[in-house]
Coordinates of C-alpha atoms in Angstrom, one line a residue:
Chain A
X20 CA 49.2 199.0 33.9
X21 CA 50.6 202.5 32.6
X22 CA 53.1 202.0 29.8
X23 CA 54.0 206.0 30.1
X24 CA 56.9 207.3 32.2
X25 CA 57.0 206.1 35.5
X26 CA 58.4 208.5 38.4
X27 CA 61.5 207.1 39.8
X28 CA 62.4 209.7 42.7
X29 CA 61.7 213.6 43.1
X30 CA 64.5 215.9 43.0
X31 CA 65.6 217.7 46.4
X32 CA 62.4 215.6 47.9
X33 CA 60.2 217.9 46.2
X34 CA 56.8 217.0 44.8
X35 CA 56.9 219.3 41.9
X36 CA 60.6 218.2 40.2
X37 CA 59.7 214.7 39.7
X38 CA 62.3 212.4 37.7
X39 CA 61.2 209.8 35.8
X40 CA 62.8 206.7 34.3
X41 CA 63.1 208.2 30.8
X42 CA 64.7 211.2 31.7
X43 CA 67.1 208.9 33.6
X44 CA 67.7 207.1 30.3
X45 CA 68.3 210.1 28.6
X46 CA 71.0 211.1 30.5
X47 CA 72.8 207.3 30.1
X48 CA 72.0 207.9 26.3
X49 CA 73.5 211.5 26.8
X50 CA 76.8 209.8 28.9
X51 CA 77.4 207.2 26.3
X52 CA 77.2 209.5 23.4
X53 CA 79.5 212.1 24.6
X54 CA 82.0 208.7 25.9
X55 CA 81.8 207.6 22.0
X56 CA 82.5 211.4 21.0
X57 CA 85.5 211.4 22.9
X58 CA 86.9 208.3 22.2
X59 CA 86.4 208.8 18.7
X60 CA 87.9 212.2 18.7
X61 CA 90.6 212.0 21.4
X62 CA 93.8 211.1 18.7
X63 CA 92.4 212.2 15.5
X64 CA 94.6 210.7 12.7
X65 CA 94.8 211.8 9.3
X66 CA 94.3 208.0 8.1
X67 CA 91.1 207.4 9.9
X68 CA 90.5 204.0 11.9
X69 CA 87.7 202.1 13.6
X70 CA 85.8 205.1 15.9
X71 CA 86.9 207.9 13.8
X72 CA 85.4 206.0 11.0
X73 CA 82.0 206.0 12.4
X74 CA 82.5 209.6 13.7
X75 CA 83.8 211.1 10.5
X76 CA 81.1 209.5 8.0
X77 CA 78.2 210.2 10.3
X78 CA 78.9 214.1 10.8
X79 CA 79.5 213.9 6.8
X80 CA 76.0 212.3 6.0
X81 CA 74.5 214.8 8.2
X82 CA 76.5 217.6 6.6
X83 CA 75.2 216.4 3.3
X84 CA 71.3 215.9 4.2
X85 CA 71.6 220.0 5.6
X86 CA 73.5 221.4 2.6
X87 CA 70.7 219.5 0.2
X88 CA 68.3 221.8 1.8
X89 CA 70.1 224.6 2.6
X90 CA 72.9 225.3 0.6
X91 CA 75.5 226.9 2.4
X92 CA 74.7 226.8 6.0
X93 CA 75.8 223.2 6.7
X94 CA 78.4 224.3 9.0
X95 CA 76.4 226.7 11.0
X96 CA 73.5 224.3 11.2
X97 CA 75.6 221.5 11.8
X98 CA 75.4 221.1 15.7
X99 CA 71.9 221.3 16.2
X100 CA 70.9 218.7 13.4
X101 CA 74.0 216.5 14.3
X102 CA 72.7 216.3 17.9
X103 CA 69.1 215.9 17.0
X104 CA 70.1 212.6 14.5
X105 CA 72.6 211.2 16.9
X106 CA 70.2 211.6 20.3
X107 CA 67.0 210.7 18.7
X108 CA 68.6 207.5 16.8
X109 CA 70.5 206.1 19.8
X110 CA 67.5 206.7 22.2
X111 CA 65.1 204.8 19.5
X112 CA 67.6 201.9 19.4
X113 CA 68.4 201.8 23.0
X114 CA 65.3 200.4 23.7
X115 CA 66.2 196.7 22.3
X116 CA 68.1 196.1 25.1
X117 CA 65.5 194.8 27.2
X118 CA 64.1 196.7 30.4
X119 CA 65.7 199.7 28.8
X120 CA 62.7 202.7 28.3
X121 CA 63.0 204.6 25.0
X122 CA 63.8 208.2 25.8
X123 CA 61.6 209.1 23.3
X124 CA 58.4 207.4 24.5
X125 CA 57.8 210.3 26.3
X126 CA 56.2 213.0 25.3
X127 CA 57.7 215.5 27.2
X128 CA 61.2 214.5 25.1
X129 CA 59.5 214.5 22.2
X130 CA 57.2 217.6 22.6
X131 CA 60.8 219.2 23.9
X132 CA 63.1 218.6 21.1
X133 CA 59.9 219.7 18.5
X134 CA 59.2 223.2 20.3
X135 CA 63.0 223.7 20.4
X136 CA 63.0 223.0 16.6
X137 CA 60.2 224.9 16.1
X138 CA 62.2 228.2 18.0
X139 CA 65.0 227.4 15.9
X140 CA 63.1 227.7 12.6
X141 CA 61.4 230.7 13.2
X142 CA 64.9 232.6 14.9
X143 CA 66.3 231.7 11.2
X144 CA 63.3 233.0 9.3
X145 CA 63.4 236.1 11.4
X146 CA 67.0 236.3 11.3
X147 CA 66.9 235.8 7.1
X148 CA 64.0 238.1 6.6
X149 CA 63.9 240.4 9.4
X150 CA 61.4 240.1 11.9
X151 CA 59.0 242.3 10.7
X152 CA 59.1 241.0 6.9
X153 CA 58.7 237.5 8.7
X154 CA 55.9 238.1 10.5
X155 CA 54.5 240.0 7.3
X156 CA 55.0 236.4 5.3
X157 CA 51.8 234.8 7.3
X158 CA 49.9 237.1 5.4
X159 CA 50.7 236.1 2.4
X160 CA 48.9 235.7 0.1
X161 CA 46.1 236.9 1.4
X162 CA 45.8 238.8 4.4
X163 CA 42.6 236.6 5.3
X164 CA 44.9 233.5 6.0
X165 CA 47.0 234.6 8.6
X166 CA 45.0 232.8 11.2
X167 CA 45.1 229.5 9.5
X168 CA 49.2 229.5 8.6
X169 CA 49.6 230.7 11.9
X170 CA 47.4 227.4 13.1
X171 CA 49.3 225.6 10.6
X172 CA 53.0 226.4 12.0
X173 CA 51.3 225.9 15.7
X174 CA 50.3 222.3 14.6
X175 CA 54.1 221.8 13.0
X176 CA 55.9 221.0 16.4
X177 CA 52.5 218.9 17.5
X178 CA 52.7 217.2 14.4
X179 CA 56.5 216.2 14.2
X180 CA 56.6 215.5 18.0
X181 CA 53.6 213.2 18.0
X182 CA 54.8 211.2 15.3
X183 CA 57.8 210.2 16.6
X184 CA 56.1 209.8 20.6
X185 CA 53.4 207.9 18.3
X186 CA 55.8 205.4 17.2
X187 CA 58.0 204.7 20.1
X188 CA 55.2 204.4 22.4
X189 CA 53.2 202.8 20.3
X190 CA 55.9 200.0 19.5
X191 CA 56.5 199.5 23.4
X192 CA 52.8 199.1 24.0
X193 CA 52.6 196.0 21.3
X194 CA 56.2 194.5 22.8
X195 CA 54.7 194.9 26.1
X196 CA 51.6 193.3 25.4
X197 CA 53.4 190.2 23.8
X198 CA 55.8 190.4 26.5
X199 CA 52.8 189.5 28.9
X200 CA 51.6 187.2 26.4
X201 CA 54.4 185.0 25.5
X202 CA 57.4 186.2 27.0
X203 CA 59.6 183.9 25.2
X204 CA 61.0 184.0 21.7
X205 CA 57.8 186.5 20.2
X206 CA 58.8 189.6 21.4
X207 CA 62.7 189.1 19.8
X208 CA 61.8 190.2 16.0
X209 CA 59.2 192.6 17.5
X210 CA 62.3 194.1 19.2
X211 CA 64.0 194.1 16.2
X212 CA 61.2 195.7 14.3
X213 CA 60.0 198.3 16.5
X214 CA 63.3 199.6 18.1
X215 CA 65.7 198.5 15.3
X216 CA 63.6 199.2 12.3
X217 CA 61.3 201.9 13.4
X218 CA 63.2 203.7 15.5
X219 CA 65.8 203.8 12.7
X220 CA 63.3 205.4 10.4
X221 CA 61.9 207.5 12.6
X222 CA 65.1 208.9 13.7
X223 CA 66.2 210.0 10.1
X224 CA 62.7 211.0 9.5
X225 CA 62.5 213.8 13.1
X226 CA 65.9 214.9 11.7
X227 CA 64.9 215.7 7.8
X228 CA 61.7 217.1 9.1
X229 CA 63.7 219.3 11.4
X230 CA 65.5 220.5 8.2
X231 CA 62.7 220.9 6.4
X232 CA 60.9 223.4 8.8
X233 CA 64.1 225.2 9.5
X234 CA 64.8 225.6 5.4
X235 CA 60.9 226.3 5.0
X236 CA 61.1 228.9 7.4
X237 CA 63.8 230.2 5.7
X238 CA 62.7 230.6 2.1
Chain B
X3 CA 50.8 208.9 30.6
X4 CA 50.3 212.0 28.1
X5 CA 51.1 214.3 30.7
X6 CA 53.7 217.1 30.9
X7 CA 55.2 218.2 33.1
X8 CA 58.7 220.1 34.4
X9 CA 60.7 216.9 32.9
X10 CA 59.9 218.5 29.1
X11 CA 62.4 221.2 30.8
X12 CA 64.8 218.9 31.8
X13 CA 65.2 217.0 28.4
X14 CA 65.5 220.5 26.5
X15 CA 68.5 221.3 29.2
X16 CA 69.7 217.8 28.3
X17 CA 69.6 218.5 24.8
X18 CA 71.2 221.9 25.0
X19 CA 74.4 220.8 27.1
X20 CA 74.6 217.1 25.0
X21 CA 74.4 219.8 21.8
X22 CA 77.3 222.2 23.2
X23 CA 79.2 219.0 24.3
X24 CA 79.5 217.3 20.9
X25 CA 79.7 220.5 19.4
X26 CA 82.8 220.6 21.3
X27 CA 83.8 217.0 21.2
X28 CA 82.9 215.6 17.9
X29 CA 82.0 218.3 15.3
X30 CA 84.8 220.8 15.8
X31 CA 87.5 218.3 15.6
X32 CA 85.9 216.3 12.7
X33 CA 85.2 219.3 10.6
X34 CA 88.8 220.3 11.5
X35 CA 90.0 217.3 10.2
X36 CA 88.0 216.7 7.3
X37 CA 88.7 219.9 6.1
X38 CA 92.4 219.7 7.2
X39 CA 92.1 216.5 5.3
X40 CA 90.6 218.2 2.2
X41 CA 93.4 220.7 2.3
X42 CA 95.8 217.7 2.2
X43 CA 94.5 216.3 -0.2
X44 CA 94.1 219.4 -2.7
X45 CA 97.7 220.0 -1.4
X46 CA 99.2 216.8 -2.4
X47 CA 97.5 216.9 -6.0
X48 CA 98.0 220.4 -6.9
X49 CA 101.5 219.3 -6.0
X50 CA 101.7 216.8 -7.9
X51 CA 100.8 218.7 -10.8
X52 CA 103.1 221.0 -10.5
X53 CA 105.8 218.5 -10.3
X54 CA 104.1 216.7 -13.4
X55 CA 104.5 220.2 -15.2
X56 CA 107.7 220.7 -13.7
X57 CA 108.7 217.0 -15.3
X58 CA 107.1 217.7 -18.5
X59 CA 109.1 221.0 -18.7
X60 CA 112.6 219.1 -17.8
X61 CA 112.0 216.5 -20.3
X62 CA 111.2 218.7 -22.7
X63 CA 114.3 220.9 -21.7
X64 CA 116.7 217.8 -22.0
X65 CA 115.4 217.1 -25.7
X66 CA 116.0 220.1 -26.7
X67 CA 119.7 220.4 -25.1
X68 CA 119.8 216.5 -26.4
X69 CA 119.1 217.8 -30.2
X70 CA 121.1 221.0 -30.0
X71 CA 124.0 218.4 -28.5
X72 CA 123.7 216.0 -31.4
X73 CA 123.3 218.7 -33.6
X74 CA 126.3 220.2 -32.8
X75 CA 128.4 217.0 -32.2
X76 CA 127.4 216.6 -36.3
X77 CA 128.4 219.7 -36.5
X78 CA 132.3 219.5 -34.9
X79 CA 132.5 216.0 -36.7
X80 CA 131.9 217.9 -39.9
X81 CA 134.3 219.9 -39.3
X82 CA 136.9 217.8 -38.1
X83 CA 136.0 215.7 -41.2
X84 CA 136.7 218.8 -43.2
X85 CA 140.0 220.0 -41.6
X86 CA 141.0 216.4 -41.2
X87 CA 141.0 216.1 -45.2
X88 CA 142.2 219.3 -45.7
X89 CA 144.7 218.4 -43.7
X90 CA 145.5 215.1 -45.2
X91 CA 145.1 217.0 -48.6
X92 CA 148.3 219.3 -47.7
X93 CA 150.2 216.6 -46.1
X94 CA 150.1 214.6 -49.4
X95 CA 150.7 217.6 -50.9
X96 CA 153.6 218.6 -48.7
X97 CA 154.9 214.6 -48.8
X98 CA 155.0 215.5 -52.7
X99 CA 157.0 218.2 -52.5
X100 CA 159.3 216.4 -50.5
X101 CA 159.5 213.5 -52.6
X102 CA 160.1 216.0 -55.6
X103 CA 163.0 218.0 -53.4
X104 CA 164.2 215.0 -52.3
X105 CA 164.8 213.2 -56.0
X106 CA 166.0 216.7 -57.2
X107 CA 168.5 216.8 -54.6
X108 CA 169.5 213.4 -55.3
X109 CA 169.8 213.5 -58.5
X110 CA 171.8 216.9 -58.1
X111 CA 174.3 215.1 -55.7
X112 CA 174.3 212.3 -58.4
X113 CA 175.7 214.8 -60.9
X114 CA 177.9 216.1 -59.1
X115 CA 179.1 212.6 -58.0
X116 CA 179.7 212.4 -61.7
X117 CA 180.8 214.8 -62.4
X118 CA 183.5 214.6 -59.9
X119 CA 184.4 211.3 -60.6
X120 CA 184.8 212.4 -64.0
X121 CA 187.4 214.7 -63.3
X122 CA 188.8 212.9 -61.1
X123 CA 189.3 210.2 -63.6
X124 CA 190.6 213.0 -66.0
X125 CA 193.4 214.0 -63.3
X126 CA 194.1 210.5 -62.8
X127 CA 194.9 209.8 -66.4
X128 CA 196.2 213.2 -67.0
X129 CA 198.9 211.9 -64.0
X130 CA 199.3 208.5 -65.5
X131 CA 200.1 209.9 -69.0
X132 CA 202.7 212.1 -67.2
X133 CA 203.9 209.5 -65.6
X134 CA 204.6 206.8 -68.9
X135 CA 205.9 210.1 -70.0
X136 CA 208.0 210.7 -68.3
X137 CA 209.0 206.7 -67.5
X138 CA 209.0 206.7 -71.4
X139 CA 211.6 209.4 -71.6
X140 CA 213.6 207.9 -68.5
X141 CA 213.9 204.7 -69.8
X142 CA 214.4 205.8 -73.8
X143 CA 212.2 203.1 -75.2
X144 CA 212.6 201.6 -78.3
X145 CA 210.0 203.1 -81.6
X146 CA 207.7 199.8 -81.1
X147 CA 207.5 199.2 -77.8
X148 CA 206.9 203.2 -77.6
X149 CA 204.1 202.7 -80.1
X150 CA 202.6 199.8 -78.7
X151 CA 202.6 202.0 -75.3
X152 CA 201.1 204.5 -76.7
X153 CA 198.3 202.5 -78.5
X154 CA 197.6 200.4 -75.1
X155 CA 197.2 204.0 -73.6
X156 CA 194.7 205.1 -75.8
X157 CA 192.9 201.7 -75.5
X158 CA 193.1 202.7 -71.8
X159 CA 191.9 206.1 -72.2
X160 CA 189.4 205.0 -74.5
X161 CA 187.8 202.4 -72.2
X162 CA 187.8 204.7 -69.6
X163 CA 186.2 207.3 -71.4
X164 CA 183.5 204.9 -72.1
X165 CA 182.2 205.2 -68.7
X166 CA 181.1 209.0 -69.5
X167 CA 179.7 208.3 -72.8
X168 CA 176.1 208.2 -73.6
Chain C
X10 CA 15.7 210.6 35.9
X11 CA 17.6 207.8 37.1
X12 CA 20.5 208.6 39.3
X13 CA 23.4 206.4 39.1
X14 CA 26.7 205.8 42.0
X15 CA 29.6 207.5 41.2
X16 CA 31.1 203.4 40.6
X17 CA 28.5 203.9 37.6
X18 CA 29.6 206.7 36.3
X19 CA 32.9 206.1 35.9
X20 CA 32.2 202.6 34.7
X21 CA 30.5 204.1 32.1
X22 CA 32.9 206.5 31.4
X23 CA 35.7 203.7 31.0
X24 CA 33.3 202.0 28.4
X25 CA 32.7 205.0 26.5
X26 CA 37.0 205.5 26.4
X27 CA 37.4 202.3 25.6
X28 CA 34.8 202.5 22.7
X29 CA 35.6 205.2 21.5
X30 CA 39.6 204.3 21.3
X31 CA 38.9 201.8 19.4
X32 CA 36.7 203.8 17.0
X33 CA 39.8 205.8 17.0
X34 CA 41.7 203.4 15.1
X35 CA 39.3 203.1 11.9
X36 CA 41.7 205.5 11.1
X37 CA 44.4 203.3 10.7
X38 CA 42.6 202.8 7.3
X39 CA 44.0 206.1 5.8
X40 CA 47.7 205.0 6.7
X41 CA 47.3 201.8 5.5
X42 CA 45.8 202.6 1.9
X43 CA 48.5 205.8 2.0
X44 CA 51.6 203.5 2.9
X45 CA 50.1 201.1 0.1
X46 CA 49.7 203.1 -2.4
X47 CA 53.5 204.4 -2.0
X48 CA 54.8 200.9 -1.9
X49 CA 52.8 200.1 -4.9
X50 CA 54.0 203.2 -6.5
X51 CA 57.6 202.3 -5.4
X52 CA 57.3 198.6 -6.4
X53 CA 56.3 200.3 -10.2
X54 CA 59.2 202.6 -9.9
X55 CA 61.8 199.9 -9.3
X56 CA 60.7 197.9 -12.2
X57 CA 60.8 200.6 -14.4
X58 CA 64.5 201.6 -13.3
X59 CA 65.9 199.0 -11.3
X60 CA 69.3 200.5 -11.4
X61 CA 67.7 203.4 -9.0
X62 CA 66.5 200.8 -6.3
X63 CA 68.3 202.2 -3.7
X64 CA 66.7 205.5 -3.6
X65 CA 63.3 204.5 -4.4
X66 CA 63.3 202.4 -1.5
X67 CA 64.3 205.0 1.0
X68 CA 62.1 207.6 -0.4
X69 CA 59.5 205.1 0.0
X70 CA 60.3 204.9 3.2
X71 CA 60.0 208.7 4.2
X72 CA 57.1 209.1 2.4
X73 CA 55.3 205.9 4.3
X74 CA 56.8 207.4 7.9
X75 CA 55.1 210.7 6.9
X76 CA 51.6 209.7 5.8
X77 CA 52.0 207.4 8.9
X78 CA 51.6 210.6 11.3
X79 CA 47.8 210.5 10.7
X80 CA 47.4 207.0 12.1
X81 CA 50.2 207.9 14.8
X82 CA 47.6 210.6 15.9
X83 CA 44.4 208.3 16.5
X84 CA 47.0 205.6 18.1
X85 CA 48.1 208.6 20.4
X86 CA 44.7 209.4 20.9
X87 CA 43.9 205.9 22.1
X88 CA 46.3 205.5 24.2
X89 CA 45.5 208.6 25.9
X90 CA 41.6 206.9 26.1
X91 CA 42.7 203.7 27.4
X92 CA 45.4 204.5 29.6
X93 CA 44.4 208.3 31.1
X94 CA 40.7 207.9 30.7
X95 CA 39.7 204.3 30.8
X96 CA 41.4 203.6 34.2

């Protein structure tokens, strides 16, 4: 009983390039998000109706959370935070359709998209400050506690990609258990809870904290 | 199951091409078209206010002209009030004159109507005197009847005479 | 010394993982006073200004999802006992 990733094939036959089933859902959630995109952008009306709705209002909300932390760089930062909220939310809520694996109960998603956020933060503190004067900020404010802020930024990516693995995995693990248990009406508000509710949260939460780190790194 | 391996590669590749896709796909156009909308929208009210000024300076236009219009209507019914008695003043004054001429002249032509009449009654009894004259002296009339002519004559004359007394 | 079969041993070994994942989640306390604490907090906030409800709430929210990251770590941790380890 392994609730982790399981390996579906290996690519070209090859022992090392093994794909597993999350990866595989990925790519669906990747398809159906870039189907929706299109859809929703294909006749863009000035009066907006039913897809362009939901398109319009979700790149605005995100546009608003990056402007409240950094003013002024909405636009540019746009893309990446847009595609971390939209990815991480519909792989959390994919998983209520049952026999569908979260994306993001695996840690090699989460651990991913976390290092990736945690390059991008430290390209815009070095492109803000220079690298030099960036580097020169660990020291600060003494020179004595450059080993422990550099521990600290290591832990950031560990710390923001764990919590989000954390909960995803952790949810499946109790659905599965009741699954086994009493496979009958249980595991419907556990569903609801864990991939609705939770993954929700969580969602908004890895995108915020991506923010965060990226305006932190910036100050 | 806390294992990584070469699929943490995969899912950053995944990420990177799903970010360039919407990128392409859904946050180009919607920014285009938010901020095409917000352009719009900034568009059609600064337009509107510009037509609201545009208004306020046309109504304000056309009350003035309105005023200056009644003023001056006042003004040529003044002065159409003043020419118009004016002009009534002289016509009365003109219709006097007339009158006056006009009672002058008839009482000129009365005068002379007289007056002729007068001498023509003077002719006519200075030819019916000749004439008993000279019937009297044709016809060689006796002393009474002569004087009783001559009194009925002068009774004549006197009567007519009458006519041109006061 | 006694000198136990490698079946043993790795009996053992499972026990010990299992044991020590759940030891692991005693700290599921600190979440759970944490996320208490802000909902308390929360619940005193909304009667104080009930017209800012909506915020409150999903401040709440991130706050609970953050202090839940220490809990997350032990449950990661126990999973990793059980499942890698233990079998």
């Amino acid at each position: 009983m392994d609730p982790g990733p399981q390996v579906v094939t290996y690519l070209f036959g090859n022992e090392s390039l093994p794909i597993t089933d999350t990866l595989i859902w990925a790519w669906v959630v990747c398809i159906v998000i870039i189907i929706g995109a299109r859809l929703a952008t294909k006749d863009m009306k000035i009066v907006p109706a039913g897809l362009q709705n939901v398109a319009e209002m979700t790149v605005e909300l995100i546009y608003d959370q990056i402007e409240a932390m950094m003013p002024g760089e909405g636009k540019r930062m746009l893309p990446f935070i847009a595609t971390i909220f939209i990815f991480i939310g519909l792989s959390n809520l994919v998983g209520f359709i049952p026999g569908v694996v979260n994306p993001t109960a695996d840690i090699n998603t989460t651990l991913g998209l976390g290092l990736v956020v945690f390059l991008v933060s430290h390209y815009e503190g070095m492109k803000k400050h220079g690298v030099f004067g960036y580097i020169k900020g660990f020291g600060e404010p003494v020179i004595i506690l450059l080993p422990l802020n550099v521990v600290g930024e290591l832990a950031k990516p560990i710390s923001h990609s764990f919590r989000l693995f954390g909960n995803m995995v952790g949810g499946g693990i109790i659905i599965m258990l009741i699954y086994s248990a009493a496979p009958w009406v249980l595991p419907v508000p556990l569903h609801a809870w864990f991939d609705l509710f939770v993954g929700a949260v969580q969602a908004l939460i890895f995108g915020m904290i991506a923010i965060a780190y990226i305006a932190v790194c910036r100050d | 199951m806390v294992d990584l391996n070469i699929t943490m590669l995969w899912e950053v590749v995944n990420f990177l091409v799903l970010m360039y896709l919407l990128k392409r796909f859904l946050y180009k156009p919607v920014t285009e078209m938010l901020d095409s909308r917000r352009q719009k929208i900034k568009g059609d009210l600064e337009q509107a206010r510009r037509q609201k000024e545009e208004a306020h300076r046309l109504k304000e236009q056309h009350q003035r002209e309105l005023n200056e219009a009644r003023q001056k209507a006042q003004q040529i019914i003044d002065e159409a009030e003043d020419r118009g008695e004016e002009r009534a003043q002289e016509i009365i004054a003109e219709a006097q004159d007339e009158a006056e001429r006009i009672k002058e002249r008839n009482l000129a032509e009365i005068e002379q109507a007289r007056q002729e009449a007068a001498d023509e009654l003077r002719r006519e009894v200075a030819s019916i005197s000749m004439m008993v004259a000279s019937k009297f002296l044709r016809e060689k009339l006796d002393e009474e009847e002569h004087e009783e002519l001559i009194q009925q004559y002068i009774e004549d004359l006197e009567s007519a005479r009458l006519g041109e007394a006061k | 010394m006694v000198e136990f079969s490698p079946e043993v041993i790795d009996t053992i070994i499972s026990a010990a993982a299992l044991l020590g994942a759940g030891f692991a989640m005693i700290a599921g306390i600190g979440p759970g006073i944490g996320q208490g604490y802000a909902a308390g907090k929360a619940v005193e906030g909304v009667a104080r200004q009930p017209e800012a409800r909506g915020n409150i709430i999903t401040t709440m929210l991130l706050g609970q999802a953050v202090a839940e990251s220490t809990g997350i770590y032990s449950l990661v941790i126990a999973i990793v006992l059980i499942f890698t380890i233990a079998t």
